[in-house]
Tab-separated table of C-alpha atoms and ligand atoms in Angstrom:
chain	number	residue	atom	x	y	z
A	1	MET	CA	-26.165	62.908	117.946
A	2	ILE	CA	-26.401	60.231	120.510
A	3	SER	CA	-28.557	61.866	123.017
A	4	SER	CA	-31.376	63.165	120.418
A	5	LEU	CA	-31.696	60.089	119.002
A	6	TYR	CA	-31.794	58.616	122.568
A	7	LYS	CA	-34.511	61.095	123.617
A	8	LYS	CA	-36.391	60.511	120.528
A	9	ILE	CA	-36.510	56.596	121.154
A	10	VAL	CA	-36.591	56.605	125.026
A	11	GLY	CA	-37.870	59.944	125.931
A	12	THR	CA	-35.479	60.967	128.519
A	13	SER	CA	-31.588	62.116	128.320
A	14	PRO	CA	-29.168	59.336	128.003
A	15	PRO	CA	-27.343	57.914	130.747
A	16	PRO	CA	-23.519	58.974	131.172
A	17	GLU	CA	-21.463	56.946	128.678
A	18	PRO	CA	-19.516	54.437	130.886
A	19	ASP	CA	-23.071	53.207	132.154
A	20	VAL	CA	-23.831	52.000	128.844
A	21	PRO	CA	-22.881	48.088	128.577
A	22	LYS	CA	-21.639	47.021	125.429
A	23	ILE	CA	-23.005	45.377	121.728
A	24	LEU	CA	-20.978	42.688	121.057
A	25	CYS	CA	-21.252	41.162	117.750
A	26	VAL	CA	-19.967	37.670	117.134
A	27	GLY	CA	-19.338	36.786	113.206
A	28	VAL	CA	-16.813	36.939	110.330
A	29	ASN	CA	-14.215	39.974	109.081
A	30	CYS	CA	-13.565	39.936	105.542
A	31	LEU	CA	-11.980	42.382	103.046
A	32	ASP	CA	-14.436	43.406	100.147
A	33	ILE	CA	-12.733	44.463	97.054
A	34	VAL	CA	-15.769	46.660	95.942
A	35	THR	CA	-15.944	47.371	92.087
A	36	VAL	CA	-18.749	49.826	91.029
A	37	CYS	CA	-19.452	49.519	87.063
A	38	LYS	CA	-21.570	51.325	84.414
A	39	GLU	CA	-23.557	47.710	84.098
A	40	PHE	CA	-22.823	44.142	85.436
A	41	PRO	CA	-20.132	42.650	82.487
A	42	LEU	CA	-20.429	40.057	80.030
A	43	GLU	CA	-18.534	37.444	80.472
A	44	ASP	CA	-14.886	37.138	78.812
A	45	SER	CA	-15.410	41.220	78.103
A	46	GLU	CA	-13.641	44.002	78.768
A	47	GLN	CA	-15.013	47.487	80.784
A	48	ARG	CA	-13.316	50.487	82.421
A	49	CYS	CA	-14.942	50.587	85.454
A	50	LEU	CA	-16.112	53.874	87.545
A	51	GLU	CA	-14.272	53.058	90.856
A	52	GLN	CA	-12.601	50.574	92.965
A	53	ARG	CA	-12.053	50.480	96.681
A	54	TRP	CA	-11.083	48.254	99.660
A	55	GLN	CA	-13.724	48.121	102.263
A	56	ARG	CA	-14.161	45.851	105.701
A	57	GLY	CA	-16.975	43.518	105.423
A	58	GLY	CA	-18.363	40.523	106.619
A	59	ASN	CA	-22.060	40.646	108.236
A	60	ALA	CA	-20.842	41.028	111.905
A	61	SER	CA	-18.206	43.727	111.134
A	62	ASN	CA	-20.340	45.546	108.895
A	63	THR	CA	-23.164	45.774	111.616
A	64	CYS	CA	-20.664	46.971	114.408
A	65	THR	CA	-19.811	50.080	111.775
A	66	VAL	CA	-23.213	50.672	112.072
A	67	LEU	CA	-23.772	50.802	115.842
A	68	SER	CA	-20.710	52.524	116.271
A	69	LEU	CA	-21.843	55.161	113.684
A	70	LEU	CA	-25.103	55.315	115.747
A	71	GLY	CA	-23.397	56.150	119.098
A	72	SER	CA	-23.425	52.865	120.610
A	73	SER	CA	-20.249	51.164	122.205
A	74	CYS	CA	-19.680	47.617	120.638
A	75	GLU	CA	-17.195	44.924	120.142
A	76	PHE	CA	-16.161	42.876	117.057
A	77	LEU	CA	-15.653	39.142	117.975
A	78	GLY	CA	-14.425	36.886	115.116
A	79	SER	CA	-10.937	35.171	113.928
A	80	LEU	CA	-8.635	37.550	112.158
A	81	SER	CA	-5.921	35.922	110.223
A	82	SER	CA	-2.443	37.628	110.655
A	83	ASP	CA	-1.426	38.225	107.047
A	84	GLN	CA	-1.054	41.591	105.745
A	85	HIS	CA	-4.704	42.333	104.897
A	86	VAL	CA	-5.365	42.260	108.818
A	87	ILE	CA	-3.750	45.545	109.266
A	88	PHE	CA	-6.148	47.357	106.787
A	89	LEU	CA	-8.998	45.864	108.803
A	90	GLU	CA	-7.696	46.396	112.286
A	91	ASP	CA	-7.023	50.440	111.161
A	92	ASP	CA	-10.658	50.430	109.739
A	93	MET	CA	-11.926	49.044	113.111
A	94	ARG	CA	-10.101	51.450	115.209
A	95	LYS	CA	-11.320	54.211	112.826
A	96	HIS	CA	-14.548	53.245	113.959
A	97	LYS	CA	-13.964	52.796	117.210
A	98	ILE	CA	-14.637	48.623	117.287
A	99	ASP	CA	-13.158	47.116	120.076
A	100	PHE	CA	-11.472	43.764	118.797
A	101	SER	CA	-9.411	42.909	121.638
A	102	HIS	CA	-10.667	39.408	122.076
A	103	CYS	CA	-10.333	38.129	118.701
A	104	PRO	CA	-7.932	35.497	118.417
A	105	ILE	CA	-5.132	35.811	115.645
A	106	ILE	CA	-4.589	33.092	113.387
A	107	ASP	CA	-1.664	32.474	111.634
A	108	GLY	CA	-0.718	30.918	108.439
A	109	VAL	CA	-4.523	30.951	106.876
A	110	GLY	CA	-5.126	34.277	104.570
A	111	CYS	CA	-8.305	36.311	105.303
A	112	PRO	CA	-11.652	35.949	103.948
A	113	MET	CA	-12.317	38.014	101.084
A	114	SER	CA	-14.951	39.136	98.942
A	115	THR	CA	-14.936	40.599	95.578
A	116	VAL	CA	-18.046	42.696	95.105
A	117	ILE	CA	-19.383	44.206	91.796
A	118	LEU	CA	-21.917	47.011	91.985
A	119	SER	CA	-24.020	47.827	89.012
A	120	ILE	CA	-25.127	51.390	88.573
A	121	ALA	CA	-27.750	50.195	86.056
A	122	THR	CA	-29.457	48.269	88.366
A	123	GLY	CA	-28.187	48.710	91.883
A	124	SER	CA	-27.674	45.193	92.129
A	125	ARG	CA	-24.553	43.931	94.081
A	126	THR	CA	-23.130	40.818	93.047
A	127	ILE	CA	-20.633	38.918	95.740
A	128	LEU	CA	-18.109	36.418	94.943
A	129	HIS	CA	-16.729	35.158	98.315
A	130	PHE	CA	-13.464	33.335	98.924
A	131	ASN	CA	-12.637	32.081	102.525
A	132	PRO	CA	-9.363	29.905	102.782
A	133	ASN	CA	-10.670	28.228	105.478
A	134	LEU	CA	-10.081	30.669	108.314
A	135	PRO	CA	-11.175	28.709	111.782
A	136	GLU	CA	-14.282	29.315	113.066
A	137	LEU	CA	-14.588	31.486	116.449
A	138	LEU	CA	-14.456	28.612	119.115
A	139	LEU	CA	-16.340	28.150	122.755
A	140	LYS	CA	-12.818	28.513	124.342
A	141	ASP	CA	-12.402	32.319	122.742
A	142	PHE	CA	-15.598	33.038	123.625
A	143	GLU	CA	-15.092	32.280	127.486
A	144	LYS	CA	-12.167	34.976	127.895
A	145	LEU	CA	-15.100	37.408	127.481
A	146	ASN	CA	-16.029	38.964	130.929
A	147	LEU	CA	-19.565	38.955	130.130
A	148	GLU	CA	-20.547	41.706	132.475
A	149	ASP	CA	-19.159	44.131	130.175
A	150	TYR	CA	-22.028	43.284	127.677
A	151	SER	CA	-25.945	44.060	127.605
A	152	TRP	CA	-26.784	41.993	124.371
A	153	ILE	CA	-24.927	39.610	122.100
A	154	HIS	CA	-25.386	39.096	118.365
A	155	PHE	CA	-24.266	36.172	116.377
A	156	GLU	CA	-24.160	35.415	112.708
A	157	GLY	CA	-25.586	32.175	112.252
A	158	ARG	CA	-22.620	30.416	111.447
A	159	ASN	CA	-20.819	27.004	112.707
A	160	VAL	CA	-23.820	25.690	114.800
A	161	SER	CA	-22.270	23.485	117.304
A	162	GLU	CA	-20.095	26.185	118.577
A	163	VAL	CA	-22.552	29.097	118.487
A	164	ILE	CA	-25.089	26.851	120.450
A	165	CYS	CA	-22.028	26.267	123.177
A	166	MET	CA	-21.739	30.201	123.114
A	167	MET	CA	-25.397	30.760	123.894
A	168	GLN	CA	-25.595	27.937	126.580
A	169	TYR	CA	-22.323	29.730	127.952
A	170	VAL	CA	-24.374	32.815	128.149
A	171	GLU	CA	-27.861	31.252	129.490
A	172	SER	CA	-25.752	29.962	132.395
A	173	TYR	CA	-24.350	33.382	132.915
A	174	ASN	CA	-27.725	34.939	133.123
A	175	ASN	CA	-29.235	32.197	135.391
A	176	SER	CA	-26.181	32.885	137.727
A	177	LEU	CA	-27.665	36.560	137.801
A	178	ASN	CA	-30.558	35.406	138.936
A	179	THR	CA	-29.925	33.592	142.359
A	180	CYS	CA	-27.443	36.399	143.097
A	181	GLN	CA	-30.155	39.093	142.445
A	182	SER	CA	-32.503	36.889	145.102
A	183	ASP	CA	-29.903	38.625	147.894
A	184	ASP	CA	-30.701	42.005	148.009
A	185	SER	CA	-27.510	43.215	149.679
A	186	VAL	CA	-25.634	41.607	146.738
A	187	LYS	CA	-27.994	43.422	143.959
A	188	LEU	CA	-27.270	46.891	145.245
A	189	GLU	CA	-23.494	46.184	144.269
A	190	THR	CA	-24.253	45.255	140.923
A	191	ASN	CA	-25.374	46.352	137.986
A	192	ARG	CA	-25.024	43.143	136.033
A	193	ILE	CA	-27.778	42.746	133.779
A	194	PRO	CA	-28.932	39.656	131.904
A	195	ILE	CA	-27.856	39.579	128.340
A	196	THR	CA	-30.013	39.242	125.686
A	197	ILE	CA	-29.510	37.301	122.671
A	198	SER	CA	-30.056	37.973	118.907
A	199	VAL	CA	-29.104	35.750	115.900
A	200	GLU	CA	-29.355	35.955	112.237
A	201	LEU	CA	-29.971	33.080	109.927
A	202	GLU	CA	-28.879	34.070	106.663
A	203	LYS	CA	-27.176	31.300	104.689
A	204	PRO	CA	-29.603	28.650	103.022
A	205	LYS	CA	-28.595	25.935	105.764
A	206	PRO	CA	-31.167	24.186	107.045
A	207	GLU	CA	-29.464	23.143	110.307
A	208	LEU	CA	-29.378	26.778	111.056
A	209	VAL	CA	-32.776	26.270	113.089
A	210	ASP	CA	-31.135	24.418	115.959
A	211	LEU	CA	-29.996	27.989	116.837
A	212	LEU	CA	-33.846	29.253	117.439
A	213	PRO	CA	-34.591	27.708	120.750
A	214	TYR	CA	-31.633	30.169	122.531
A	215	ALA	CA	-32.298	33.310	120.856
A	216	ASP	CA	-34.364	36.319	121.962
A	217	VAL	CA	-34.632	37.968	118.782
A	218	ALA	CA	-33.982	36.437	115.361
A	219	PHE	CA	-33.284	38.080	112.185
A	220	ILE	CA	-34.534	35.833	109.350
A	221	ALA	CA	-32.768	37.184	106.084
A	222	ARG	CA	-34.351	36.385	102.615
A	223	ASP	CA	-31.867	33.636	101.272
A	224	PHE	CA	-32.725	31.532	104.333
A	225	ALA	CA	-36.491	32.114	103.999
A	226	HIS	CA	-36.255	31.228	100.219
A	227	SER	CA	-34.436	28.029	101.206
A	228	LYS	CA	-37.487	26.930	103.270
A	229	GLY	CA	-39.801	27.504	100.567
A	230	PHE	CA	-41.120	30.486	102.019
A	231	ASP	CA	-42.326	33.291	99.500
A	232	ASN	CA	-42.883	36.411	101.500
A	233	MET	CA	-42.415	38.113	105.377
A	234	SER	CA	-45.931	37.082	106.591
A	235	GLU	CA	-45.239	33.275	105.483
A	236	THR	CA	-41.610	33.367	107.032
A	237	LEU	CA	-42.857	34.738	110.499
A	238	ARG	CA	-45.628	32.548	110.899
A	239	ASN	CA	-43.325	29.303	109.843
A	240	ILE	CA	-40.205	30.016	111.946
A	241	GLY	CA	-42.472	31.295	114.698
A	242	GLU	CA	-43.190	27.885	115.624
A	243	GLU	CA	-39.543	26.954	115.816
A	244	ALA	CA	-38.822	29.569	118.088
A	245	LYS	CA	-38.401	29.918	121.661
A	246	SER	CA	-41.774	30.844	123.607
A	247	GLY	CA	-41.582	34.887	123.609
A	248	ALA	CA	-38.897	35.261	121.128
A	249	THR	CA	-39.324	38.147	118.570
A	250	ILE	CA	-38.631	37.947	114.930
A	251	ILE	CA	-37.685	40.298	112.215
A	252	CYS	CA	-37.580	39.606	108.670
A	253	ALA	CA	-36.404	42.387	106.346
A	254	TRP	CA	-37.438	41.978	102.679
A	255	SER	CA	-35.564	44.917	100.627
A	256	GLU	CA	-37.749	47.340	98.538
A	257	TRP	CA	-41.038	45.590	100.531
A	258	GLY	CA	-39.332	46.619	104.153
A	259	ALA	CA	-39.694	44.570	107.162
A	260	MET	CA	-41.685	42.857	109.327
A	261	GLY	CA	-41.834	41.706	112.753
A	262	ARG	CA	-43.495	39.576	115.438
A	263	THR	CA	-43.522	40.409	118.951
A	264	PRO	CA	-43.205	38.000	121.986
A	265	ASP	CA	-46.946	37.620	122.026
A	266	SER	CA	-47.520	37.074	118.585
A	267	MET	CA	-48.281	40.634	117.325
A	268	ILE	CA	-47.360	41.555	114.104
A	269	VAL	CA	-45.959	44.932	113.169
A	270	GLN	CA	-44.649	46.354	109.666
A	271	SER	CA	-42.553	48.879	107.996
A	272	PRO	CA	-42.413	50.176	104.466
A	273	SER	CA	-38.773	50.774	102.987
A	274	PHE	CA	-37.705	54.294	102.844
A	275	PRO	CA	-35.390	54.542	99.788
A	276	PRO	CA	-33.310	57.199	98.554
A	277	ASN	CA	-33.537	59.409	95.574
A	278	GLN	CA	-31.022	57.020	93.966
A	279	ILE	CA	-29.735	53.864	95.176
A	280	ILE	CA	-26.264	53.938	95.292
A	281	ASP	CA	-24.774	50.838	97.333
A	282	THR	CA	-27.130	48.248	98.844
A	283	LEU	CA	-24.000	46.095	100.213
A	284	GLY	CA	-24.638	45.737	103.914
A	285	ALA	CA	-28.025	46.880	103.681
A	286	GLY	CA	-29.250	43.968	105.695
A	287	ASP	CA	-26.295	44.526	108.082
A	288	THR	CA	-27.385	48.124	108.679
A	289	PHE	CA	-30.906	47.186	109.246
A	290	ASN	CA	-30.009	44.835	111.567
A	291	ALA	CA	-27.390	47.133	113.507
A	292	ALA	CA	-30.442	49.734	113.671
A	293	THR	CA	-32.436	47.545	115.153
A	294	LEU	CA	-29.941	46.375	117.641
A	295	TYR	CA	-29.363	49.804	118.284
A	296	TYR	CA	-33.032	50.345	119.244
A	297	LEU	CA	-33.850	47.953	121.359
A	298	ASN	CA	-31.072	47.389	123.174
A	299	MET	CA	-31.947	51.303	124.251
A	300	VAL	CA	-35.481	50.267	125.401
A	301	LYS	CA	-33.773	47.582	127.102
A	302	THR	CA	-31.512	49.698	129.445
A	303	SER	CA	-34.180	52.302	130.099
A	304	PHE	CA	-36.630	49.428	130.859
A	305	ILE	CA	-34.571	48.025	133.459
A	306	LYS	CA	-33.411	51.046	134.994
A	307	LYS	CA	-36.993	52.134	135.584
A	308	ARG	CA	-37.776	48.978	137.147
A	309	GLU	CA	-35.071	49.342	138.950
A	310	GLU	CA	-36.328	52.696	140.148
A	311	GLU	CA	-39.535	51.320	140.909
A	312	GLU	CA	-38.557	48.538	143.059
A	313	SER	CA	-36.692	50.456	145.179
A	314	HIS	CA	-39.678	52.558	145.604
A	315	LYS	CA	-41.461	49.688	146.606
A	316	THR	CA	-39.196	48.912	149.379
A	317	LYS	CA	-39.460	51.901	150.768
A	318	GLU	CA	-43.283	52.285	150.416
A	319	THR	CA	-44.231	48.758	152.193
A	320	PHE	CA	-45.294	46.159	149.986
A	321	GLU	CA	-48.042	47.512	147.869
A	322	GLU	CA	-49.122	45.877	144.482
A	323	SER	CA	-48.046	47.483	141.276
A	324	SER	CA	-50.694	46.613	139.028
A	325	GLU	CA	-48.980	47.918	136.008
A	326	THR	CA	-45.262	45.892	136.343
A	327	ASP	CA	-47.429	42.759	137.252
A	328	LYS	CA	-49.590	42.970	134.331
A	329	LYS	CA	-48.693	40.135	132.497
A	330	ARG	CA	-48.903	39.896	128.592
A	331	GLU	CA	-50.134	37.020	127.064
A	332	ILE	CA	-47.421	34.798	125.766
A	333	LYS	CA	-47.752	30.966	124.817
A	334	GLN	CA	-45.541	28.128	125.693
A	335	ASN	CA	-43.842	26.930	122.551
A	336	THR	CA	-44.629	22.883	122.716
A	337	ASN	CA	-42.371	22.262	119.805
A	338	ILE	CA	-38.985	22.872	121.159
A	339	GLU	CA	-37.020	21.141	124.284
A	340	SER	CA	-36.103	24.859	126.092
A	341	THR	CA	-38.297	25.296	128.542
A	342	GLU	CA	-36.869	28.520	129.136
A	343	CYS	CA	-39.112	31.426	127.987
A	344	SER	CA	-37.415	34.669	126.487
A	345	ARG	CA	-37.579	37.420	128.849
A	346	THR	CA	-37.642	40.307	126.597
A	347	GLU	CA	-40.757	41.639	128.568
A	348	PHE	CA	-39.356	45.018	127.056
A	349	ILE	CA	-40.424	44.451	123.432
A	350	ASN	CA	-43.949	45.130	122.994
A	351	ALA	CA	-46.163	46.213	119.859
A	352	ASN	CA	-45.086	49.451	119.856
A	353	VAL	CA	-41.380	49.231	120.465
A	354	LEU	CA	-40.993	46.595	118.025
A	355	GLN	CA	-42.813	49.035	115.247
A	356	GLY	CA	-40.470	51.943	116.553
A	357	ALA	CA	-37.596	49.537	116.145
A	358	ILE	CA	-38.230	48.436	112.412
A	359	ASN	CA	-39.657	51.577	111.514
A	360	PHE	CA	-36.342	52.970	112.337
A	361	ALA	CA	-34.272	50.407	110.715
A	362	CYS	CA	-35.852	50.614	107.533
A	363	HIS	CA	-35.006	54.629	108.141
A	364	VAL	CA	-31.461	53.876	108.573
A	365	ALA	CA	-31.187	51.440	105.484
A	366	GLY	CA	-32.490	53.331	103.365
A	367	ALA	CA	-30.297	56.268	104.154
A	368	LYS	CA	-27.196	53.806	103.967
A	369	ILE	CA	-28.107	52.421	100.548
A	370	GLY	CA	-28.219	56.160	98.997
A	371	LEU	CA	-24.425	56.409	99.985
A	372	ARG	CA	-21.375	54.583	99.007
A	373	GLY	CA	-19.833	52.571	101.803
A	374	TYR	CA	-21.193	53.863	105.555
A	375	ASP	CA	-19.531	57.400	105.125
A	376	GLY	CA	-21.653	60.222	106.023
A	377	LEU	CA	-24.261	58.052	107.108
A	378	GLU	CA	-23.725	59.552	110.656
A	379	LYS	CA	-24.552	63.075	109.233
A	380	ILE	CA	-27.936	62.116	107.461
A	381	LEU	CA	-29.308	60.364	110.548
A	382	ARG	CA	-28.337	63.495	112.566
A	383	ASP	CA	-30.435	65.568	110.332
A	384	LEU	CA	-33.368	62.772	110.111
A	385	TYR	CA	-33.693	63.254	114.059
A	386	LYS	CA	-32.770	66.695	114.795
B	401	LIG	N1	-34.142	48.273	96.932
B	401	LIG	C1	-33.965	48.677	97.958
B	401	LIG	N2	-35.238	49.613	97.888
B	401	LIG	C2	-35.266	50.405	99.186
B	401	LIG	N3	-35.105	49.826	100.621
B	401	LIG	C3	-34.334	48.927	100.664
B	401	LIG	C4	-33.584	48.481	99.340
B	401	LIG	N4	-32.635	47.092	99.722
B	401	LIG	C5	-32.809	47.195	101.154
B	401	LIG	N5	-33.551	48.249	101.338
B	401	LIG	C6	-33.584	48.594	102.993
B	401	LIG	O1	-32.842	47.350	103.586
B	401	LIG	C7	-33.354	46.726	104.517
B	401	LIG	C8	-32.755	45.160	104.440
B	401	LIG	O2	-32.788	44.705	103.220
B	401	LIG	P1	-32.339	43.255	102.972
B	401	LIG	O3	-31.953	42.237	104.580
B	401	LIG	O4	-33.351	42.887	101.867
B	401	LIG	O5	-30.896	43.555	102.432
B	401	LIG	P2	-29.645	42.835	101.570
B	401	LIG	O6	-30.026	42.999	100.321
B	401	LIG	O7	-30.141	41.245	101.792
B	401	LIG	O8	-28.469	43.403	102.347
B	401	LIG	P3	-26.991	42.479	102.203
B	401	LIG	O9	-26.502	43.698	100.997
B	401	LIG	O10	-26.815	42.972	103.772
B	401	LIG	O11	-27.456	41.265	102.367
B	401	LIG	C9	-34.503	46.610	103.826
B	401	LIG	O12	-35.677	46.281	104.937
B	401	LIG	C10	-35.101	47.891	103.491
B	401	LIG	O13	-35.097	48.858	104.417
B	402	LIG	C1	-23.207	38.595	104.787
B	402	LIG	O1	-24.846	39.006	104.559
B	402	LIG	C2	-25.110	38.885	103.006
B	402	LIG	C3	-26.562	38.892	102.809
B	402	LIG	O2	-27.184	39.411	103.844
B	402	LIG	C4	-24.699	37.950	102.317
B	402	LIG	O3	-24.951	37.934	100.942
B	402	LIG	C5	-22.973	37.791	102.601
B	402	LIG	O4	-22.287	36.842	101.530
B	402	LIG	C6	-22.723	37.673	103.837
B	402	LIG	N1	-21.422	37.693	104.069
B	402	LIG	C7	-20.207	37.047	104.933
B	402	LIG	C8	-19.013	37.273	104.614
B	402	LIG	O5	-20.986	36.288	105.460
B	403	LIG	C1	-17.069	23.895	113.397
B	403	LIG	O1	-16.381	24.045	113.408
B	403	LIG	C2	-15.243	23.220	113.930
B	403	LIG	C3	-14.535	23.938	114.768
B	403	LIG	O2	-13.607	24.414	113.946
B	403	LIG	C4	-15.314	22.265	113.280
B	403	LIG	O3	-14.529	21.213	113.137
B	403	LIG	C5	-16.705	22.038	112.313
B	403	LIG	O4	-16.090	21.399	111.259
B	403	LIG	C6	-17.537	22.908	112.115
B	403	LIG	N1	-18.833	23.046	111.501
B	403	LIG	C7	-19.274	23.394	110.281
B	403	LIG	C8	-20.419	22.781	110.361
B	403	LIG	O5	-18.815	24.407	110.089
B	404	LIG	C1	-30.492	34.349	129.341
B	404	LIG	O1	-29.581	33.743	128.140
B	404	LIG	C2	-30.720	33.122	127.548
B	404	LIG	C3	-29.393	32.369	126.469
B	404	LIG	O2	-30.169	30.900	125.992
B	404	LIG	C4	-31.471	33.823	127.022
B	404	LIG	O3	-32.422	32.871	126.051
B	404	LIG	C5	-32.445	34.293	127.957
B	404	LIG	O4	-33.578	35.182	127.468
B	404	LIG	C6	-31.576	35.138	128.704
B	404	LIG	N1	-32.217	35.802	129.813
B	404	LIG	C7	-32.534	36.980	129.647
B	404	LIG	C8	-33.197	37.343	130.948
B	404	LIG	O5	-32.326	37.774	128.886
B	405	LIG	C1	-47.244	34.683	100.967
B	405	LIG	O1	-47.368	33.421	100.517
B	405	LIG	C2	-48.278	33.029	100.734
B	405	LIG	C3	-47.823	31.215	100.444
B	405	LIG	O2	-46.958	31.323	98.998
B	405	LIG	C4	-49.398	33.198	100.109
B	405	LIG	O3	-50.696	32.951	100.544
B	405	LIG	C5	-49.847	34.816	100.690
B	405	LIG	O4	-50.713	34.994	100.007
B	405	LIG	C6	-48.532	35.651	100.356
B	405	LIG	N1	-49.128	36.847	101.020
B	405	LIG	C7	-48.841	37.696	100.559
B	405	LIG	C8	-48.858	39.123	101.465
B	405	LIG	O5	-48.357	38.026	99.182
């Protein structure tokens, strides 16, 4: 499936597996106890429910599940409790081929849990979240990673001060690549590529906007948009654009209205939603949408870099002829509202690419909400892209 999807998106055969750098998702792993009811219960009533199951949840953790089902190699990074529930979570990550080898294990604090009520009558998902204060991931945990293994890092917008430190750490890594890339002899030996950073602003906390100056791609969830007083996707993109760094890509999904995105040069693209015949389970629809978008954009990034490297090695052979194609500059205005002078280097995202990405993501999210959990998503995607 990987190869046919890859062909469809990039137009060439995929590179051999070990060459593909990982996507890392940083955030929370939690235990979801999902109860499926005919209808949402009345307070102080009794009802025989249709089904009850344990499921691994948490935004970054769900996003990893879908990335893995799409065929992307991926890793989860977040604190894990050492209590007995973690066995279930770890087994499930193993089953889904999600690497979790860098997660710090915390003794003496239970794992975050959610009780989720799915109503068949309305398709709604009601979430009761409990976190017994499992400590947040810290910069020192993040510093244990070997950043050469990753091409993309996605953050849940959580503890702003710690996440900013991690983003700055990635930034200095990127900068270190620039210096050694000016030396041709070094460059030929490494296939290290600068890391792209994405972030999801989801919780209605105003301080999360402080993460925007470091993000190349920002997902703005409806809860966050509402908390800022924005009523729809276009209003959200317009306003958030002013707080993002120059050349950032902003993406906003809005359940049955589909999704909208703004490219680095401020073009707006839009996709409708693709609902299934029957909506079964919308828990994690947003996480699925994000994963499919990341998968698509990372695929385009990888082949863009490959192509540029090939062009550059051609250029050195054919003397120093100017290539008008690669030097064509797109109009990306400097954002003077924010301190960061760095401009995002996501030149691989143009209107066509972003349109393709959110269309694909709406298809994948639409397929997911017709399923219970994620089982069978792989097969639907295979059929969709045969
Ligand atoms: N009711 C729906 N009908 C059709 N498509 C939907 C519906 N809900 C979600 N989707 C699809 O999922 C994508 C993501 O939606 P959104 O981010 O609003 O999900 P969410 O409800 O926040 O999910 P989560 O459980 O992760 O919070 C949408 O762009 C759309 O493609
Ligand atoms: C994940 O995101 C959804 C909305 O997209 C939110 O309702 C839910 O509480 C989040 N889960 C966690 C564990 O943060
Ligand atoms: C962020 O994490 C640090 C370290 O765990 C903690 O001291 C701080 O209170 C957290 N801040 C927020 C806003 O959660
Ligand atoms: C390097 O990392 C920083 C993190 O702040 C990011 O903003 C920047 O766009 C990255 N560079 C490239 C070339 O991706
Ligand atoms: C979005 O919201 C703004 C502000 O409420 C409104 O002016 C605009 O017409 C809305 N756009 C759409 C497409 O509904």
